[in-house]
CSV table of C-alpha atoms in Angstrom, one decimal:
chain,number,residue,atom,x,y,z
Z,1,UNK,CA,26.9,7.5,-9.7
Z,2,UNK,CA,25.9,7.3,-6.0
Z,3,UNK,CA,25.3,3.6,-5.1
Z,4,UNK,CA,24.1,4.4,-1.6
Z,5,UNK,CA,20.2,4.3,-1.5
Z,6,UNK,CA,18.4,5.6,1.6
Z,7,UNK,CA,15.1,4.0,2.5
Z,8,UNK,CA,12.8,6.0,4.8
Z,9,UNK,CA,10.5,4.1,7.2
Z,10,UNK,CA,8.4,4.5,10.3
Z,11,UNK,CA,10.1,3.1,13.4
Z,12,UNK,CA,7.6,0.5,14.5
Z,13,UNK,CA,8.5,-3.2,14.5
Z,14,UNK,CA,6.2,-3.9,11.6
Z,15,UNK,CA,7.3,-1.0,9.5
Z,16,UNK,CA,11.0,-2.0,10.0
Z,17,UNK,CA,10.1,-5.6,9.1
Z,18,UNK,CA,8.5,-4.3,5.8
Z,19,UNK,CA,11.5,-2.1,5.1
Z,20,UNK,CA,13.9,-5.0,5.7
Z,21,UNK,CA,11.8,-7.1,3.2
Z,22,UNK,CA,12.1,-4.3,0.6
Z,23,UNK,CA,15.8,-3.9,1.3
Z,24,UNK,CA,16.7,-7.6,1.0
Z,25,UNK,CA,14.7,-8.1,-2.2
Z,26,UNK,CA,16.2,-5.0,-3.8
Z,27,UNK,CA,19.6,-6.2,-2.7
Z,28,UNK,CA,19.0,-9.5,-4.4
Z,29,UNK,CA,18.2,-7.9,-7.7
Z,30,UNK,CA,20.9,-5.2,-7.4
Z,31,UNK,CA,23.8,-6.5,-5.3
Z,32,UNK,CA,26.1,-3.7,-6.4
Z,33,UNK,CA,24.0,-1.1,-4.5
Z,34,UNK,CA,24.1,-0.3,-0.8
Z,35,UNK,CA,20.8,0.3,1.1
Z,36,UNK,CA,20.5,2.2,4.3
Z,37,UNK,CA,17.5,2.8,6.6
Z,38,UNK,CA,16.4,6.1,7.9
Z,39,UNK,CA,13.8,5.9,10.7
Z,40,UNK,CA,11.1,8.6,10.9
Z,41,UNK,CA,8.4,9.1,13.6
Z,42,UNK,CA,5.0,10.3,12.1
Z,43,UNK,CA,2.2,12.2,13.8
Z,44,UNK,CA,0.2,9.0,13.9
Z,45,UNK,CA,3.0,7.3,15.9
Z,46,UNK,CA,3.3,10.2,18.3
Z,47,UNK,CA,-0.4,10.8,19.1
Z,48,UNK,CA,-1.7,7.7,20.8
Z,49,UNK,CA,-4.3,8.9,23.3
Z,50,UNK,CA,-7.1,9.7,20.9
Z,51,UNK,CA,-8.8,7.8,18.0
Z,52,UNK,CA,-7.3,8.2,14.5
Z,53,UNK,CA,-10.6,9.5,13.2
Z,54,UNK,CA,-10.6,12.4,15.7
Z,55,UNK,CA,-7.2,13.6,14.5
Z,56,UNK,CA,-8.6,14.4,11.1
Z,57,UNK,CA,-5.5,14.1,8.9
Z,58,UNK,CA,-5.3,11.8,5.9
Z,59,UNK,CA,-1.5,11.5,6.0
Z,60,UNK,CA,-1.2,10.5,9.7
Z,61,UNK,CA,1.5,7.8,9.0
Z,62,UNK,CA,3.0,9.3,5.8
Z,63,UNK,CA,3.4,13.1,5.9
Z,64,UNK,CA,6.8,13.2,7.6
Z,65,UNK,CA,8.2,10.6,5.1
Z,66,UNK,CA,6.7,12.6,2.2
Z,67,UNK,CA,8.6,15.7,3.4
Z,68,UNK,CA,11.8,13.7,3.8
Z,69,UNK,CA,11.4,12.6,0.1
Z,70,UNK,CA,10.7,16.1,-1.2
Z,71,UNK,CA,13.7,17.5,0.7
Z,72,UNK,CA,15.9,14.7,-0.8
Z,73,UNK,CA,16.8,13.4,2.7
Z,74,UNK,CA,15.7,9.9,1.6
Z,75,UNK,CA,15.4,8.2,-1.8
Z,76,UNK,CA,12.3,6.1,-1.2
Z,77,UNK,CA,9.8,5.4,1.5
Z,78,UNK,CA,8.1,2.1,2.5
Z,79,UNK,CA,4.4,2.3,3.7
Z,80,UNK,CA,1.6,-0.1,4.5
Z,81,UNK,CA,-0.5,0.5,1.4
Z,82,UNK,CA,-3.7,0.8,3.5
Z,83,UNK,CA,-2.1,3.9,5.3
Z,84,UNK,CA,-1.3,5.7,2.0
Z,85,UNK,CA,-3.7,8.5,1.0
Z,86,UNK,CA,-5.2,8.0,-2.5
Z,87,UNK,CA,-3.8,11.4,-3.6
Z,88,UNK,CA,-0.1,11.8,-3.0
Z,89,UNK,CA,1.7,15.2,-2.7
Z,90,UNK,CA,2.8,16.8,-5.9
Z,91,UNK,CA,6.2,15.4,-7.0
Z,92,UNK,CA,5.7,11.9,-5.4
Z,93,UNK,CA,4.5,8.6,-6.9
Z,94,UNK,CA,4.1,5.0,-6.0
Z,95,UNK,CA,7.0,3.2,-7.7
Z,96,UNK,CA,6.1,-0.4,-6.6
Z,97,UNK,CA,3.4,-2.4,-4.8
Z,98,UNK,CA,4.5,-5.6,-3.3
Z,99,UNK,CA,2.8,-9.0,-3.6
Z,100,UNK,CA,-0.3,-9.1,-1.4
Z,101,UNK,CA,-0.3,-11.1,1.8
Z,102,UNK,CA,-3.5,-12.5,3.4
Z,103,UNK,CA,-5.9,-9.6,3.2
Z,104,UNK,CA,-8.3,-10.7,5.9
Z,105,UNK,CA,-8.7,-9.3,9.4
Z,106,UNK,CA,-8.0,-11.5,12.4
Z,107,UNK,CA,-10.0,-12.0,15.6
Z,108,UNK,CA,-7.9,-12.5,18.7
Z,109,UNK,CA,-9.8,-14.0,21.6
Z,110,UNK,CA,-8.8,-14.4,25.2
Z,111,UNK,CA,-11.0,-17.4,25.4
Z,112,UNK,CA,-10.2,-19.2,22.2
Z,113,UNK,CA,-13.6,-18.5,20.7
Z,114,UNK,CA,-14.5,-17.4,17.2
Z,115,UNK,CA,-17.0,-14.6,16.5
Z,116,UNK,CA,-20.0,-16.8,16.1
Z,117,UNK,CA,-19.4,-18.4,19.5
Z,118,UNK,CA,-19.2,-15.2,21.5
Z,119,UNK,CA,-21.8,-14.5,24.2
Z,120,UNK,CA,-23.9,-11.3,24.1
Z,121,UNK,CA,-22.3,-8.0,25.0
Z,122,UNK,CA,-18.7,-9.2,24.3
Z,123,UNK,CA,-16.2,-6.4,24.5
Z,124,UNK,CA,-14.0,-6.1,21.4
Z,125,UNK,CA,-11.1,-3.7,20.8
Z,126,UNK,CA,-10.3,-2.1,17.5
Z,127,UNK,CA,-8.8,1.2,16.3
Z,128,UNK,CA,-10.6,1.0,12.9
Z,129,UNK,CA,-14.0,2.5,12.1
Z,130,UNK,CA,-14.2,0.1,9.2
Z,131,UNK,CA,-13.8,-2.9,11.5
Z,132,UNK,CA,-16.1,-1.5,14.1
Z,133,UNK,CA,-18.9,-0.7,11.7
Z,134,UNK,CA,-18.8,-4.1,9.9
Z,135,UNK,CA,-18.6,-6.0,13.1
Z,136,UNK,CA,-21.6,-4.2,14.6
Z,137,UNK,CA,-23.5,-4.9,11.4
Z,138,UNK,CA,-22.7,-8.6,12.0
Z,139,UNK,CA,-23.6,-8.5,15.7
Z,140,UNK,CA,-25.3,-5.4,17.1
Z,141,UNK,CA,-24.8,-6.6,20.7
Z,142,UNK,CA,-21.0,-6.3,20.6
Z,143,UNK,CA,-19.4,-3.6,22.8
Z,144,UNK,CA,-16.6,-1.9,20.9
Z,145,UNK,CA,-13.7,-0.1,22.5
Z,146,UNK,CA,-10.9,1.9,20.9
Z,147,UNK,CA,-7.3,0.8,20.9
Z,148,UNK,CA,-4.3,2.6,19.4
Z,149,UNK,CA,-0.5,2.0,19.0
Z,150,UNK,CA,1.7,-0.4,17.1
Z,151,UNK,CA,1.1,-4.1,17.2
Z,152,UNK,CA,3.3,-4.7,20.3
Z,153,UNK,CA,1.5,-1.9,22.1
Z,154,UNK,CA,-1.9,-3.2,21.2
Z,155,UNK,CA,-1.2,-6.8,22.3
Z,156,UNK,CA,0.2,-5.5,25.6
Z,157,UNK,CA,-2.9,-3.3,26.2
Z,158,UNK,CA,-5.2,-6.2,25.2
Z,159,UNK,CA,-3.4,-8.7,27.5
Z,160,UNK,CA,-3.6,-6.2,30.4
Z,161,UNK,CA,-7.3,-5.4,29.9
Z,162,UNK,CA,-10.6,-7.0,30.7
Z,163,UNK,CA,-11.6,-7.0,27.0
Z,164,UNK,CA,-12.7,-10.3,25.4
Z,165,UNK,CA,-11.3,-9.8,21.9
Z,166,UNK,CA,-9.4,-7.6,19.5
Z,167,UNK,CA,-9.4,-7.2,15.7
Z,168,UNK,CA,-6.1,-6.7,13.8
Z,169,UNK,CA,-4.9,-7.4,10.2
Z,170,UNK,CA,-3.8,-10.9,9.6
Z,171,UNK,CA,-0.8,-9.8,7.5
Z,172,UNK,CA,0.9,-7.8,10.2
Z,173,UNK,CA,0.4,-10.4,12.9
Z,174,UNK,CA,1.9,-13.1,10.7
Z,175,UNK,CA,4.8,-11.0,9.5
Z,176,UNK,CA,5.9,-10.6,13.1
Z,177,UNK,CA,5.5,-14.3,13.8
Z,178,UNK,CA,2.5,-14.1,16.1
Z,179,UNK,CA,0.1,-16.3,14.0
Z,180,UNK,CA,-0.6,-18.5,17.1
Z,181,UNK,CA,-2.5,-15.6,18.6
Z,182,UNK,CA,-5.1,-15.6,15.9
Z,183,UNK,CA,-8.4,-17.3,16.9
Z,184,UNK,CA,-10.2,-16.7,13.6
Z,185,UNK,CA,-9.4,-15.2,10.2
Z,186,UNK,CA,-12.6,-13.3,9.6
Z,187,UNK,CA,-14.6,-14.3,6.5
Z,188,UNK,CA,-14.9,-11.5,3.9
Z,189,UNK,CA,-18.6,-12.2,4.0
Z,190,UNK,CA,-18.5,-10.6,7.4
Z,191,UNK,CA,-15.7,-8.0,7.0
Z,192,UNK,CA,-14.1,-6.6,3.8
Z,193,UNK,CA,-10.5,-5.4,4.4
Z,194,UNK,CA,-9.2,-1.9,4.1
Z,195,UNK,CA,-8.2,-0.6,0.7
Z,196,UNK,CA,-4.7,-2.0,-0.1
Z,197,UNK,CA,-4.6,-4.2,3.1
Z,198,UNK,CA,-1.9,-6.9,2.8
Z,199,UNK,CA,0.5,-5.0,0.5
Z,200,UNK,CA,3.1,-2.3,1.1
Z,201,UNK,CA,3.9,0.5,-1.3
Z,202,UNK,CA,7.2,2.0,-2.2
Z,203,UNK,CA,7.0,5.8,-2.8
Z,204,UNK,CA,9.6,7.9,-4.5
Z,205,UNK,CA,10.0,11.2,-6.3
Z,206,UNK,CA,8.2,11.0,-9.6
Z,207,UNK,CA,11.1,12.6,-11.6
Z,208,UNK,CA,13.7,10.2,-10.1
Z,209,UNK,CA,13.9,7.8,-13.1
Z,210,UNK,CA,16.8,5.9,-11.6
Z,211,UNK,CA,15.1,5.1,-8.3
Z,212,UNK,CA,11.8,4.3,-10.2
Z,213,UNK,CA,13.7,1.8,-12.3
Z,214,UNK,CA,15.3,0.2,-9.2
Z,215,UNK,CA,12.1,-0.3,-7.2
Z,216,UNK,CA,10.1,-1.6,-10.2
Z,217,UNK,CA,12.1,-4.8,-9.6
Z,218,UNK,CA,9.8,-5.7,-6.6
Z,219,UNK,CA,6.5,-4.6,-8.1
Z,220,UNK,CA,3.8,-7.3,-8.3
Z,221,UNK,CA,1.6,-6.6,-11.2
Z,222,UNK,CA,-1.6,-8.4,-10.1
Z,223,UNK,CA,-1.4,-6.7,-6.7
Z,224,UNK,CA,-0.8,-3.4,-8.4
Z,225,UNK,CA,-3.9,-3.9,-10.6
Z,226,UNK,CA,-6.0,-4.8,-7.6
Z,227,UNK,CA,-4.8,-1.8,-5.6
Z,228,UNK,CA,-5.5,0.5,-8.6
Z,229,UNK,CA,-9.1,-0.6,-8.6
Z,230,UNK,CA,-9.5,-0.3,-4.8
Z,231,UNK,CA,-7.9,3.0,-4.5
Z,232,UNK,CA,-9.9,4.4,-7.4
Z,233,UNK,CA,-13.1,3.3,-5.5
Z,234,UNK,CA,-11.9,5.0,-2.3
Z,235,UNK,CA,-10.8,8.2,-4.1
Z,236,UNK,CA,-14.2,8.5,-5.9
Z,237,UNK,CA,-16.0,8.1,-2.6
Z,238,UNK,CA,-13.7,10.8,-1.2
Z,239,UNK,CA,-13.0,8.6,1.8
Z,240,UNK,CA,-9.8,8.7,3.7
Z,241,UNK,CA,-8.1,5.9,5.7
Z,242,UNK,CA,-10.5,6.5,8.7
Z,243,UNK,CA,-14.0,6.0,7.3
Z,244,UNK,CA,-16.0,2.7,7.3
Z,245,UNK,CA,-15.2,1.7,3.7
Z,246,UNK,CA,-14.0,-1.8,2.8
Z,247,UNK,CA,-12.8,-3.2,-0.5
Z,248,UNK,CA,-11.2,-6.3,-2.0
Z,249,UNK,CA,-10.1,-6.7,-5.6
Z,250,UNK,CA,-8.5,-9.9,-7.0
Z,251,UNK,CA,-7.0,-10.7,-10.4
Z,252,UNK,CA,-7.7,-14.0,-12.1
Z,253,UNK,CA,-6.1,-14.3,-15.5
Z,254,UNK,CA,-7.3,-11.3,-17.5
Z,255,UNK,CA,-10.3,-10.7,-15.2
Z,256,UNK,CA,-10.7,-8.5,-12.2
Z,257,UNK,CA,-13.3,-9.0,-9.5
Z,258,UNK,CA,-13.9,-6.3,-6.9
Z,259,UNK,CA,-16.2,-6.0,-3.9
Z,260,UNK,CA,-16.8,-2.8,-2.0
Z,261,UNK,CA,-18.8,-1.6,1.0
Z,262,UNK,CA,-19.7,1.5,2.9
Z,263,UNK,CA,-21.2,1.3,6.4
Z,264,UNK,CA,-22.7,3.6,9.0
Z,265,UNK,CA,-20.7,4.0,12.2
Z,266,UNK,CA,-23.2,2.1,14.3
Z,267,UNK,CA,-23.4,-0.7,11.7
Z,268,UNK,CA,-27.1,-0.2,11.2
Z,269,UNK,CA,-26.6,0.3,7.5
Z,270,UNK,CA,-24.2,-1.5,5.3
Z,271,UNK,CA,-24.1,-1.1,1.5
Z,272,UNK,CA,-22.2,-3.7,-0.5
Z,273,UNK,CA,-21.8,-4.5,-4.2
Z,274,UNK,CA,-19.4,-6.2,-6.5
Z,275,UNK,CA,-18.5,-6.4,-10.2
Z,276,UNK,CA,-16.2,-8.1,-12.8
Z,277,UNK,CA,-14.2,-6.4,-15.5
Z,278,UNK,CA,-11.0,-6.7,-17.6
Z,279,UNK,CA,-7.7,-6.1,-15.9
Z,280,UNK,CA,-7.1,-3.3,-18.5
Z,281,UNK,CA,-9.9,-1.2,-16.9
Z,282,UNK,CA,-8.9,-1.4,-13.2
Z,283,UNK,CA,-9.2,2.3,-12.4
Z,284,UNK,CA,-12.5,2.7,-14.3
Z,285,UNK,CA,-13.8,-0.4,-12.6
Z,286,UNK,CA,-13.1,1.0,-9.1
Z,287,UNK,CA,-14.7,4.3,-10.2
Z,288,UNK,CA,-17.8,2.5,-11.5
Z,289,UNK,CA,-18.1,0.4,-8.3
Z,290,UNK,CA,-18.0,3.6,-6.2
Z,291,UNK,CA,-20.7,5.3,-8.4
Z,292,UNK,CA,-22.9,2.2,-7.8
Z,293,UNK,CA,-22.4,2.5,-4.0
Z,294,UNK,CA,-23.3,6.2,-4.2
Z,295,UNK,CA,-26.5,5.3,-6.1
Z,296,UNK,CA,-27.3,2.9,-3.3
Z,297,UNK,CA,-27.0,5.7,-0.7
Z,298,UNK,CA,-23.3,5.7,0.3
Z,299,UNK,CA,-23.1,9.5,-0.1
Z,300,UNK,CA,-25.7,10.0,2.6
Z,301,UNK,CA,-23.9,7.7,5.0
Z,302,UNK,CA,-20.5,9.4,4.4
Z,303,UNK,CA,-22.1,12.9,4.7
Z,304,UNK,CA,-23.6,11.9,8.0
Z,305,UNK,CA,-20.2,10.7,9.3
Z,306,UNK,CA,-18.6,14.0,8.1
Z,307,UNK,CA,-21.3,16.0,9.9
Z,308,UNK,CA,-20.8,14.1,13.1
Z,309,UNK,CA,-17.0,14.6,12.9
Z,310,UNK,CA,-17.5,18.3,12.4
Z,311,UNK,CA,-19.8,18.6,15.4
Z,312,UNK,CA,-17.5,16.7,17.7
Z,313,UNK,CA,-14.6,19.1,17.0
C-alpha cells in the first residue's frame, strides 16, 4: 500500500496555509502516512487584470486541480469552500469540510474608521459583486472600485492607492496573521457572507474509498451541515461564485438556522429571508429558502444580471 499522499493546492500564501493545516491535522491522525504538496496555478490566479465576473467561468480557482485529480496526479485537493462550484465534475466529491472560522467580512480602513463613520463618496475596493451590492444597499453614496489578486497583492495595491477602504474575508486575514489591519468586522445585518465562507473543502475522487476514509478524519459535521444548506440554496438559485448572493447557516443542537439574500448589482434591491429547520433536512432547507427568495423576486434580479453580462461580452 502506498503511504505517500499527494495534496494539490493553489500556490497563494493563503492556499498554502490552508493546505499546511490539512496536512498537519491529517498527519496527527495518521502519523504512518507521508503527505506531499503539489502546487497548481489556476486560471483565476493567472488572469488578474479583469473582474472575476467578466471571465465567466464557475471553476476559476478549481478547474486545474480537478483535472489533476481526475488524471491521478494528486490524491486530494484543498479549496476555500466559497470558491468551489456547487456541482463538481463527474468522478469527484467533497470528502471533508473543515470547522468554520469567522464567517464575516472585514472592512480595512486607511483612516481607522468603521463603515458608519465614513464620509460621503468614500472609495472602497472589493473584487466581489456580493460585497459591492450589499455595501451599496447599506450606503448608496459609496464609490466602489474593483480589486483582484491574492491577499498580499490586494494589500499592496490598497496601500499604494488613494482608496479609503477595502473589503476582505475575516478568515483569510486572520489566518495569515494580519488581524491588526481589520478596522471593523462587518455585521451580518449589513453583509451576509459568501456561501461556505470561513471553511475549506477537501475534494477527492469519489471512488477512492481509502482517501475518503483518510480525509473524513478532519470533517467537522456542524460545518458540513451548514455548508450543505447554503450550497443547496445557491445551486437552486443557479448562482455561481460571482453573483450577489449571500448566505449564512448555523447549527445549534439539532436545529439549523439559515439566512439568505440576493441583491441587484447597484444595491437598489436586496431580498433577504431566513428560516429554521431540523439538521436532518439541511439540503431541503436550503432548497426551500431559495424557492422563497425566488417568490420574492430573486429570479428577476438574477435574470437581469445575466442579461447585462451577456450584453457586455
